[in-house]
Coordinates of C-alpha atoms and ligand atoms in Angstrom, one line a residue:
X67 CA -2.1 15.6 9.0
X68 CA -3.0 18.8 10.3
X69 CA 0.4 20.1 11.6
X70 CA 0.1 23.2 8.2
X71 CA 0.0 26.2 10.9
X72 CA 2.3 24.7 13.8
X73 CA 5.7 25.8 14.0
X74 CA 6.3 23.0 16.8
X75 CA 5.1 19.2 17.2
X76 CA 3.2 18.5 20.2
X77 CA 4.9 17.5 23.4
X78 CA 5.0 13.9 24.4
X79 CA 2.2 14.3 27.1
X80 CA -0.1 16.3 24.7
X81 CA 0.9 12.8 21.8
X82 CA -0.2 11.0 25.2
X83 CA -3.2 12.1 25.6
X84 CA -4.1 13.0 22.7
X85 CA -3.7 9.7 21.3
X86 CA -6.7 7.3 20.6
X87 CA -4.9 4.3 18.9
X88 CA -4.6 2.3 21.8
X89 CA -8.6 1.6 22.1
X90 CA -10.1 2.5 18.7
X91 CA -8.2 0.4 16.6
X92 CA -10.9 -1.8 17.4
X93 CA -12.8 0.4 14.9
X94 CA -10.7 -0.4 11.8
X95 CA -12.8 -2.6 9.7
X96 CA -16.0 -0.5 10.0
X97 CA -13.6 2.5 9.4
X98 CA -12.4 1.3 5.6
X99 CA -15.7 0.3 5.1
X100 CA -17.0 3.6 5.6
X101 CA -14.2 4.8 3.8
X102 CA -14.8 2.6 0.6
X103 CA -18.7 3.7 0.7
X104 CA -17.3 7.6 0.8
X105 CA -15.3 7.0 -1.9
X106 CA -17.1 5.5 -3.9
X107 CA -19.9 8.3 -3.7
X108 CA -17.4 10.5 -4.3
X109 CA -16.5 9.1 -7.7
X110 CA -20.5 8.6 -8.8
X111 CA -21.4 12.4 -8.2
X112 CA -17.5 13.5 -9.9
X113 CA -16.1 14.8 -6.6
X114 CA -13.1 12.3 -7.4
X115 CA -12.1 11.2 -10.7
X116 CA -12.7 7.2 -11.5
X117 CA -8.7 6.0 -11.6
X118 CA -7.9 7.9 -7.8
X119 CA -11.3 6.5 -6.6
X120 CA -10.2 3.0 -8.1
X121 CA -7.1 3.4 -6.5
X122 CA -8.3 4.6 -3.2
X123 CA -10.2 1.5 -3.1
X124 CA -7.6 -0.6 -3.9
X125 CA -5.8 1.1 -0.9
X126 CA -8.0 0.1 1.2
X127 CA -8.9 -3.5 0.6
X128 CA -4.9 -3.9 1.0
X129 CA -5.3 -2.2 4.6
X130 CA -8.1 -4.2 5.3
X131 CA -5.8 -7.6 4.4
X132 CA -2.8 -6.1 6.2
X133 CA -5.2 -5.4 9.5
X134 CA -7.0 -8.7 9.6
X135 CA -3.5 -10.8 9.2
X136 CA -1.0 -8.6 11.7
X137 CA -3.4 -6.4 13.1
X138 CA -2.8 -2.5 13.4
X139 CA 0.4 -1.1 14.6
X140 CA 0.4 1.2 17.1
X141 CA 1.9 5.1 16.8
X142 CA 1.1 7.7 19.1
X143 CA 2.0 10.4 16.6
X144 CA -1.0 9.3 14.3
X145 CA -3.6 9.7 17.0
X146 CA -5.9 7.3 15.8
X147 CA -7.7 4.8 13.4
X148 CA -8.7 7.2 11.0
X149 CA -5.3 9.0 10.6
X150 CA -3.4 5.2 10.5
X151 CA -5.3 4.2 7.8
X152 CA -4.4 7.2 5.5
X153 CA -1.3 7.6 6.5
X154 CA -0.9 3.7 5.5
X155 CA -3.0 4.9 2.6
X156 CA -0.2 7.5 1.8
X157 CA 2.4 4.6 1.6
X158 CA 0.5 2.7 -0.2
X159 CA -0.8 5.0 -3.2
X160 CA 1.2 8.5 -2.6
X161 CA -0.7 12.0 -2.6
X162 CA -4.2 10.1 -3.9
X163 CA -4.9 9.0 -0.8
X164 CA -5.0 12.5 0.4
X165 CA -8.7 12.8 -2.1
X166 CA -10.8 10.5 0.3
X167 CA -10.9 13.0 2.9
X168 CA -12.8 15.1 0.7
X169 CA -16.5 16.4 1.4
X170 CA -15.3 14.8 5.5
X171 CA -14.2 15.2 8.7
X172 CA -13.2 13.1 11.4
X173 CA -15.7 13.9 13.4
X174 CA -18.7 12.8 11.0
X175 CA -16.1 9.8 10.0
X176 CA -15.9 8.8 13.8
X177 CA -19.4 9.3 14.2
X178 CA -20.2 6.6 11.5
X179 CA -17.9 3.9 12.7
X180 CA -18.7 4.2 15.9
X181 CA -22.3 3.9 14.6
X182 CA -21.8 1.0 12.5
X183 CA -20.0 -1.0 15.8
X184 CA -22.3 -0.4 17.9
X185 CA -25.3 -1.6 15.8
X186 CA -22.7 -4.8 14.6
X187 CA -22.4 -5.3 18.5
X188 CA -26.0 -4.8 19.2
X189 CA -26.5 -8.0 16.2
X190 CA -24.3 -10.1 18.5
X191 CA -25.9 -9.7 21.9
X192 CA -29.3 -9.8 20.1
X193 CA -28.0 -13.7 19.0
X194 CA -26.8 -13.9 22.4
X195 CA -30.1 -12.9 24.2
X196 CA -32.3 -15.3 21.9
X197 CA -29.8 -18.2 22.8
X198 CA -30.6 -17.6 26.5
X199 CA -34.0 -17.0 25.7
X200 CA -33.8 -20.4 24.3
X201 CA -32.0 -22.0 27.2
X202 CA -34.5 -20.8 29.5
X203 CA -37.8 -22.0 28.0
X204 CA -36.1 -25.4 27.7
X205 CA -35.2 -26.0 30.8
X206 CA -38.6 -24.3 31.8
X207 CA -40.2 -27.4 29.8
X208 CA -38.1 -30.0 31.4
X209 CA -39.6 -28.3 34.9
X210 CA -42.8 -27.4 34.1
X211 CA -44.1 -29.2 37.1
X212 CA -41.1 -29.1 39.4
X213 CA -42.8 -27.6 43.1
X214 CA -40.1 -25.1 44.1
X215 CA -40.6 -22.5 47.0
X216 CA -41.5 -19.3 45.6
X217 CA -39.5 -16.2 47.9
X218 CA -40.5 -12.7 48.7
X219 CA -38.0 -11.4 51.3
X220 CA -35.8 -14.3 50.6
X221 CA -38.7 -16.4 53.1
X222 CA -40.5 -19.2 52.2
X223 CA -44.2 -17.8 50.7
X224 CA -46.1 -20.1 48.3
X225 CA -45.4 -23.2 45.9
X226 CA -45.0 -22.1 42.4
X227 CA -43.0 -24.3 39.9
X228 CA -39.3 -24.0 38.8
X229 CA -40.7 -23.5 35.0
X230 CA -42.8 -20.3 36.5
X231 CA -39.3 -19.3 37.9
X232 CA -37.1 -20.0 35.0
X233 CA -40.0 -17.8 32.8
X234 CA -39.6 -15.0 35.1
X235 CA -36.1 -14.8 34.0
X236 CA -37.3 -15.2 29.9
X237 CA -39.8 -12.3 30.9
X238 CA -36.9 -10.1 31.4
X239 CA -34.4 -11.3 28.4
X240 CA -37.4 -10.6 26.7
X241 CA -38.0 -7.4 27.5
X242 CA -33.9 -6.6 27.0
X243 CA -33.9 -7.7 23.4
X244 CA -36.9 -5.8 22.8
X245 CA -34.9 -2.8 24.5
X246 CA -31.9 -3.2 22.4
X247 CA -33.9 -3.9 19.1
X248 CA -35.0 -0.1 19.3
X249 CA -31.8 1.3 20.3
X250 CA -30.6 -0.4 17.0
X251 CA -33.4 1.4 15.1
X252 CA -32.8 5.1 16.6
X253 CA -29.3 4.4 15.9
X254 CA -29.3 3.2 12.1
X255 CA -28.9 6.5 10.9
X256 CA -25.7 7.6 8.9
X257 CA -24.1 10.9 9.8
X258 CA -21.8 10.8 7.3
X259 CA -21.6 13.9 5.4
X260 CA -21.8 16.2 7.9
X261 CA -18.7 17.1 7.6
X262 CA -17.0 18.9 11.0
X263 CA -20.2 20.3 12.2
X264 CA -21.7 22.3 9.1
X265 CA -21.7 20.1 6.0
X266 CA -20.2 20.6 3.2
X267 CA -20.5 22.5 0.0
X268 CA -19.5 19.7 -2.3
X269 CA -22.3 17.5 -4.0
X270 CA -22.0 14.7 -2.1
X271 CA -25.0 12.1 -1.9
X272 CA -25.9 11.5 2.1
X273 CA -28.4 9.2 0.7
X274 CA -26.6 7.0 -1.1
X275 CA -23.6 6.9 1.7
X276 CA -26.1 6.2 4.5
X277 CA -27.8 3.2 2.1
X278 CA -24.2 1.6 0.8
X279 CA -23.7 1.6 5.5
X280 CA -27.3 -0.2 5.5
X281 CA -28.4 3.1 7.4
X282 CA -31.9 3.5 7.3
X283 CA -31.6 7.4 6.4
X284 CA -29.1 10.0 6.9
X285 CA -28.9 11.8 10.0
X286 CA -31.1 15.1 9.7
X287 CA -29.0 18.0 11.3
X288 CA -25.0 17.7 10.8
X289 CA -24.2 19.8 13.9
X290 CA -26.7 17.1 16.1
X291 CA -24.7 14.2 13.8
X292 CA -21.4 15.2 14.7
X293 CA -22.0 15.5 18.4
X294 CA -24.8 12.7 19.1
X295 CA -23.4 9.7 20.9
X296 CA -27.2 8.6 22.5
X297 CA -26.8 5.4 20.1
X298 CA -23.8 4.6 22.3
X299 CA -25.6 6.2 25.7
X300 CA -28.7 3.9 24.1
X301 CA -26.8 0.6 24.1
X302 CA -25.5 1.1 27.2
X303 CA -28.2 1.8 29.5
X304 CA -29.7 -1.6 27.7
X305 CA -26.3 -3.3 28.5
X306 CA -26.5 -2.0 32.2
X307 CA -30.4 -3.2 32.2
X308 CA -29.7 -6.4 30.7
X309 CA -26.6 -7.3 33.1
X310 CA -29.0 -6.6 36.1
X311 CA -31.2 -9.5 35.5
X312 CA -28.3 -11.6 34.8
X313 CA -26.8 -10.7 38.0
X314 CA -30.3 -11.6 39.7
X315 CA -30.0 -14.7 37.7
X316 CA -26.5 -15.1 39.1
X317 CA -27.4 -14.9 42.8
X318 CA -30.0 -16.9 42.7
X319 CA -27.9 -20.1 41.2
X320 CA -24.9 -19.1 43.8
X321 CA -27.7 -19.1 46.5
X322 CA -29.8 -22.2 45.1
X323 CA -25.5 -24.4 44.9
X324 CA -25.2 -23.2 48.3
X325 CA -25.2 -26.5 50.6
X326 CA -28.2 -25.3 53.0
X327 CA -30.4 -24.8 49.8
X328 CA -29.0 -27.8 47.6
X329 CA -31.2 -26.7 44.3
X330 CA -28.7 -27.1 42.2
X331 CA -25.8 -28.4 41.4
X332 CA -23.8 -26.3 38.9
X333 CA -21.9 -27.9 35.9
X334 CA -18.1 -28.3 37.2
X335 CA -17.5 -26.5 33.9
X336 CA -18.8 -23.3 35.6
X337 CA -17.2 -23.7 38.7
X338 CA -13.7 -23.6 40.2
X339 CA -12.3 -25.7 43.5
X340 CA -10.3 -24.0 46.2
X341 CA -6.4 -24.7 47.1
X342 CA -7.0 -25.2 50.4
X343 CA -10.5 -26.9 50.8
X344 CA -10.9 -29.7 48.4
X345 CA -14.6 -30.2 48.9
X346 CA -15.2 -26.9 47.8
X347 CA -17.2 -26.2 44.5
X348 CA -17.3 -22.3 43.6
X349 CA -19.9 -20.9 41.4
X350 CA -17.0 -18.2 40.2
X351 CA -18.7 -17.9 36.9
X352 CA -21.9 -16.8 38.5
X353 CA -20.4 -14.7 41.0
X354 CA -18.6 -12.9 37.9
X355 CA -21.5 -12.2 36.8
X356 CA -22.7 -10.5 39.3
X357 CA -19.5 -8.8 39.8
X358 CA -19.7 -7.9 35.7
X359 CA -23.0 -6.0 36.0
X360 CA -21.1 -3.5 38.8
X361 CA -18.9 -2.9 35.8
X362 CA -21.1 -2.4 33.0
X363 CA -23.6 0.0 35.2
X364 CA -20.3 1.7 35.9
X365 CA -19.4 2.4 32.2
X366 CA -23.1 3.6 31.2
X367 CA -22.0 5.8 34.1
X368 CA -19.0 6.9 32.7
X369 CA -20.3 7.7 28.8
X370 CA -23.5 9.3 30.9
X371 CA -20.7 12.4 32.6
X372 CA -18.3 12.4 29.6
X373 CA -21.5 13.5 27.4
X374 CA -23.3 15.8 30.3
X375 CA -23.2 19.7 29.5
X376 CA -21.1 19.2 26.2
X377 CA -21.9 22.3 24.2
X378 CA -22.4 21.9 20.6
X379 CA -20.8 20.0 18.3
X380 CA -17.6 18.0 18.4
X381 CA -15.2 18.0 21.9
X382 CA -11.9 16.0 22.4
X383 CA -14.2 14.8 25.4
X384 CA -16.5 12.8 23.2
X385 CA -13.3 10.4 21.9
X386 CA -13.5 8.9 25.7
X387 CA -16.9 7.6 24.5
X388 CA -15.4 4.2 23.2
X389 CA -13.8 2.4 26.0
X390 CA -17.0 1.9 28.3
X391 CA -18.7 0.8 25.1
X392 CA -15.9 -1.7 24.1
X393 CA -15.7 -2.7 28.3
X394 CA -19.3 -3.1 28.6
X395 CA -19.8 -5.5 25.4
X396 CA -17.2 -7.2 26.4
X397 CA -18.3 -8.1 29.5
X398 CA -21.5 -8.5 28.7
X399 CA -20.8 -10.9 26.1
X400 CA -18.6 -12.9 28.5
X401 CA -21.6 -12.8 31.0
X402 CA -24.1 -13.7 28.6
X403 CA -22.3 -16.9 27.4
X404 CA -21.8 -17.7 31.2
X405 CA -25.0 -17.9 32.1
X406 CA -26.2 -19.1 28.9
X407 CA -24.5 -22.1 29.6
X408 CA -25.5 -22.3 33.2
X409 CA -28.6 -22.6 32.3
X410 CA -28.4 -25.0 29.7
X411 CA -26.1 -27.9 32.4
X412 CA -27.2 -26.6 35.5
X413 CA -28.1 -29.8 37.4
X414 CA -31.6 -29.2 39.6
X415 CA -32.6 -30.9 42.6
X416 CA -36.2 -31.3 42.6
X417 CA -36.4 -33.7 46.1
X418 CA -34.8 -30.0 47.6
X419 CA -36.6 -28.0 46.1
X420 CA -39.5 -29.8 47.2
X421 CA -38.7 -30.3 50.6
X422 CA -37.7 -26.8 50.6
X423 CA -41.6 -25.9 50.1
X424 CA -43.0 -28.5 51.7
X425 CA -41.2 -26.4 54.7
X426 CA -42.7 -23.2 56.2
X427 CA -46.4 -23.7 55.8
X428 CA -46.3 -22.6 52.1
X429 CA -49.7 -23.3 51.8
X430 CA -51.1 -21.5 54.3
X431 CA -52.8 -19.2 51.5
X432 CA -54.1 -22.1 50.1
X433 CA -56.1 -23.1 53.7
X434 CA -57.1 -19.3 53.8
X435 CA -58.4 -19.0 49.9
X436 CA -60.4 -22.3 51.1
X437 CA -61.8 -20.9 54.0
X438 CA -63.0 -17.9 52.1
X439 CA -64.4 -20.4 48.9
X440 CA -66.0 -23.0 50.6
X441 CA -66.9 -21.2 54.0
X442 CA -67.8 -18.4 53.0
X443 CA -65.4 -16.6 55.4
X444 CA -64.2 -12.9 54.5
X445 CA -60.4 -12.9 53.7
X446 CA -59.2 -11.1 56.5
X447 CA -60.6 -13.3 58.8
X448 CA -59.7 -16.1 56.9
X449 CA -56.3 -14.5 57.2
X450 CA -56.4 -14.9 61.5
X451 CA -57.9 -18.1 61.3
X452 CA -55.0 -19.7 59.0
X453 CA -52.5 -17.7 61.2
X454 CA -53.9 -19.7 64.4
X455 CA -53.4 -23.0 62.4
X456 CA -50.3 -22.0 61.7
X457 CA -49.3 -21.3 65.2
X458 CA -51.0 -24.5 66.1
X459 CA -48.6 -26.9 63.6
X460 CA -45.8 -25.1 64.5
X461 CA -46.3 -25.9 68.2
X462 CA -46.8 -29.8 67.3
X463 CA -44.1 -29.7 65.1
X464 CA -46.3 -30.7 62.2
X465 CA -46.8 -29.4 58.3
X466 CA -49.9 -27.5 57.9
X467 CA -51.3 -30.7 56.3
X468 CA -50.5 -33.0 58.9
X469 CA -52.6 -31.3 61.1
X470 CA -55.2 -33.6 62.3
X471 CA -58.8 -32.7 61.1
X472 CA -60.2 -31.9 64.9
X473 CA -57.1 -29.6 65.8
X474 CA -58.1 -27.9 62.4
X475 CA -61.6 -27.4 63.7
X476 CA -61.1 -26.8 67.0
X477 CA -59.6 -23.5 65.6
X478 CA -63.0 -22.8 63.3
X479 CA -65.5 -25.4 63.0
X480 CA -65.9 -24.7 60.0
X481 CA -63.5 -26.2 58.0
X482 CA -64.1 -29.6 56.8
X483 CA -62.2 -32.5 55.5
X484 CA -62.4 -31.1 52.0
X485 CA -59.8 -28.6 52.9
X486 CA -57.1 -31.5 52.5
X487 CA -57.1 -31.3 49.1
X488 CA -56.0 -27.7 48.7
X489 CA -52.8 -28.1 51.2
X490 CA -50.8 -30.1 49.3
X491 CA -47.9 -28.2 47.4
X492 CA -48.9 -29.9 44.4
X493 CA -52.5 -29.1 44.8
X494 CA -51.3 -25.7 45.7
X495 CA -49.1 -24.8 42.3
X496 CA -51.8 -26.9 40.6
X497 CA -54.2 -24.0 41.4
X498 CA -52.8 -20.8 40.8
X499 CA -54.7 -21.2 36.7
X500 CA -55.1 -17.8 36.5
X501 CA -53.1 -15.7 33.7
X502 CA -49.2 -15.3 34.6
X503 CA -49.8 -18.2 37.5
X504 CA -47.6 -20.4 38.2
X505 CA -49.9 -23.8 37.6
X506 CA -48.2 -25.9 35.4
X507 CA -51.0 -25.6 32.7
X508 CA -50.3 -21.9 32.9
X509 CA -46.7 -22.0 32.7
X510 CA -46.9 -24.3 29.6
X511 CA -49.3 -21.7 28.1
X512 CA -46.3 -18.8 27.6
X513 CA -43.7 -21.8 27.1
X514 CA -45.7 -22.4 23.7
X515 CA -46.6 -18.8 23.5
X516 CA -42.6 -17.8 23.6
X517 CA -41.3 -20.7 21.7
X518 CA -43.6 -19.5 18.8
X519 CA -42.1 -15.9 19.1
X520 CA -38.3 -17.5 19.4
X521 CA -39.2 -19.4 16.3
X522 CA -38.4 -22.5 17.9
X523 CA -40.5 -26.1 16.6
X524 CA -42.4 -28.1 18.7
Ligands
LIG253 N1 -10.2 10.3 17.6 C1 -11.2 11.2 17.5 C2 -12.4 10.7 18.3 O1 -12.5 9.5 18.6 C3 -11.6 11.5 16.1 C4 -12.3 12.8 15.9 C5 -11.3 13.9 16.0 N2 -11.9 15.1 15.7 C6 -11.3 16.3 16.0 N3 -11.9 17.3 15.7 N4 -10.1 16.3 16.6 O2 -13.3 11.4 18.8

């Protein structure tokens, strides 16, 4: 395709390593599609006469049938996607094939089917982030009231409910759709037309192009179009954010099925048994998970030093831009519809989880909020006196509750009976009313709120 100057083919290392085929065949259908809207413009503003547009069209609806039913072939010596499909274009309609690359390059062509994947991948883990969403409001329904320990430093701290911490988790999924809803509007934007790096002197229409791709706009500056992958960089570091939470959500479902905690019991449809140790139930899904995220950080990584200190416009280096984008939506994907489906069967263990916070005085806030309330206390005092209690029901052996009234006030006279009512876990969660608590009324406030915004009914 471009041998016109060479007296000798390249060697079989530079084929090698020169050759994309093997990863960006994945790019064929938004390739002929960008194709068929080049073409097309080409006709309308005369660049290409009507019959060889017609046929070029053709041409490419054939490759499109031939790709979908037996994939594409691989050979080296034809680099990549773009060169296999005119070169099958050539078979297919002779010399005419050779007008589509008119008022083109590869580098603007690459540029706009990369383009068009990533925002067609960015459509499917949108879906996939609202179906989680989904999942975890549900479930967060189903447990509005379920007592749970809440954790900071992995230790027992305060009551909240298992719908407060399943919302957490919406909180962020949120926030990642939101993330990856405005990478897909910086990227919808159509560089075709810039030609190499300098445009081109033939009439074309970049507005009609970008419009036929459902781009927004053409690109503004053909030298930035050619050699801008931040769409790519863009998805990415929202892939890389995303997989974080769902490796957090990972550990805590391998930590909540571990037998000490007992939370959960995860679907077996999620988990794998051991060859040796037939009791065993693995959470391997979730523990892939968390494994995945390692993976996908690691490919923002990659596209992060591939693009660093790349001078203006097009390199060779900017064709390694695909595989950590293909890695990282794969895995993602895979991870999404793990823990999608998590949350959806995962069995919970409310007498556990209960017990759980029942355990380590988790309402020793509670006693200390009371003492300031009703006696008038200042906090920090309120603070050493609750720590004393503590001490004291640890040394009998007793919840904080359990404490009789007299041992109470033999460590401040002032507390009264009244305080029983605030020490309960219940009474605890019940409490916490204020905006983002975890009371159940509270909770069931941003249930309805993002149920609304998921468009899901009542
Ligand atoms: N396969 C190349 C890529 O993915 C296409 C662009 C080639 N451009 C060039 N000037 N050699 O980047």
């Amino acid at each position: 395709m471009w041998g016109g100057r060479f007296a000798e083919g390249p060697s079989a290392v530079m084929r090698e390593i020169n050759a994309s085929i093997g990863f960006d065949k994945r790019l064929w259908p938004q390739d002929l599609r960008a194709s068929k809207a080049h073409v097309a413009m080409l006709a309308k503003q005369g660049v290409v006469d009507a019959a060889d547009a017609a046929a070029i069209t053709e041409g490419l609806d054939r490759i499109a049938d031939e790709f979908a039913a037996h994939g594409v072939t691989e050979d080296l010596s034809l680099e990549d996607i773009h060169m296999h499909v005119e070169h099958r274009l050539a078979e297919l309609i002779g010399p005419t094939a050779g007008r589509l690359h008119t008022a083109r390059s590869r580098n603007d062509q690459v540029a706009t089917d990369f383009r068009l994947w990533v925002r067609d991948a960015t459509d499917e883990v949108l879906a996939a982030l609202a179906a989680l969403q989904r999942a975890l409001v549900q479930r967060a329904e189903e447990h509005a009231e379920t007592v749970m320990p809440g954790f900071t430093h992995l230790q027992v701290a305060q009551p909240v409910t298992l719908g407060h911490h399943l919302m957490a988790y919406y909180e962020m999924i949120r926030r990642d759709a939101s993330r990856f809803a405005d990478a897909r509007a910086r990227a919808n934007e159509c560089p075709l037309g810039a030609a190499a790096l300098a445009g081109t002197g033939f009439p074309i229409d970049r507005a009609a192009t970008a419009a036929a791709l459902g781009f927004e706009r053409p690109t503004a500056n053909s030298l930035d179009s050619v050699s801008d992958r931040d769409f790519a960089l863009d998805y990415l570091m929202a892939a890389t954010q995303c997989s974080l939470h769902l490796s957090r959500l990972a550990e805590e479902f391998i930590i909540w099925a571990s037998q000490p905690y007992g939370f959960v019991s995860l679907p077996d449809a999620y988990s794998t048994g051991s060859s040796i140790m037939p009791q065993k139930r693995n959470p391997d899904a979730a523990e892939l998970v968390r494994g995945h995220s390692g993976r996908i950080a690691g490919a923002m990584n990659a596209l992060v030093m591939t693009m660093k200190g790349l001078p203006l416009a097009y390199s060779k280096d900017m064709q390694d831009d695909k595989p950590p984008v293909f890695e990282a939506h794969d895995l993602l994907g895979l991870s999404l519809a793990a823990i999608t489906g998590m949350v959806e069967t995962t069995t919970f263990n409310p007498g556990k989880m209960r017990a759980a916070a029942e355990a380590g005085h988790s309402t020793a806030t509670d006693l200390a909020d009371w003492l300031v309330r009703v006696g008038g206390i200042p906090f920090r005092e309120a603070h050493h006196i609750t720590g004393r209690a503590v001490k004291r029901a640890d040394e009998l052996g007793a919840a904080l509750w359990d404490l009789p009234l007299e041992e109470l006030q033999r460590i401040d006279p002032r507390i009264e009976v009244s305080v029983f009512d605030v020490l309960s876990v219940d009474a605890s969660v019940r409490s916490r009313t204020s905006h983002g608590g975890t009371a159940p009324s509270a909770v069931r406030q941003r249930i309805a709120e993002a149920k609304r915004l998921l468009g899901v009914g009542e």
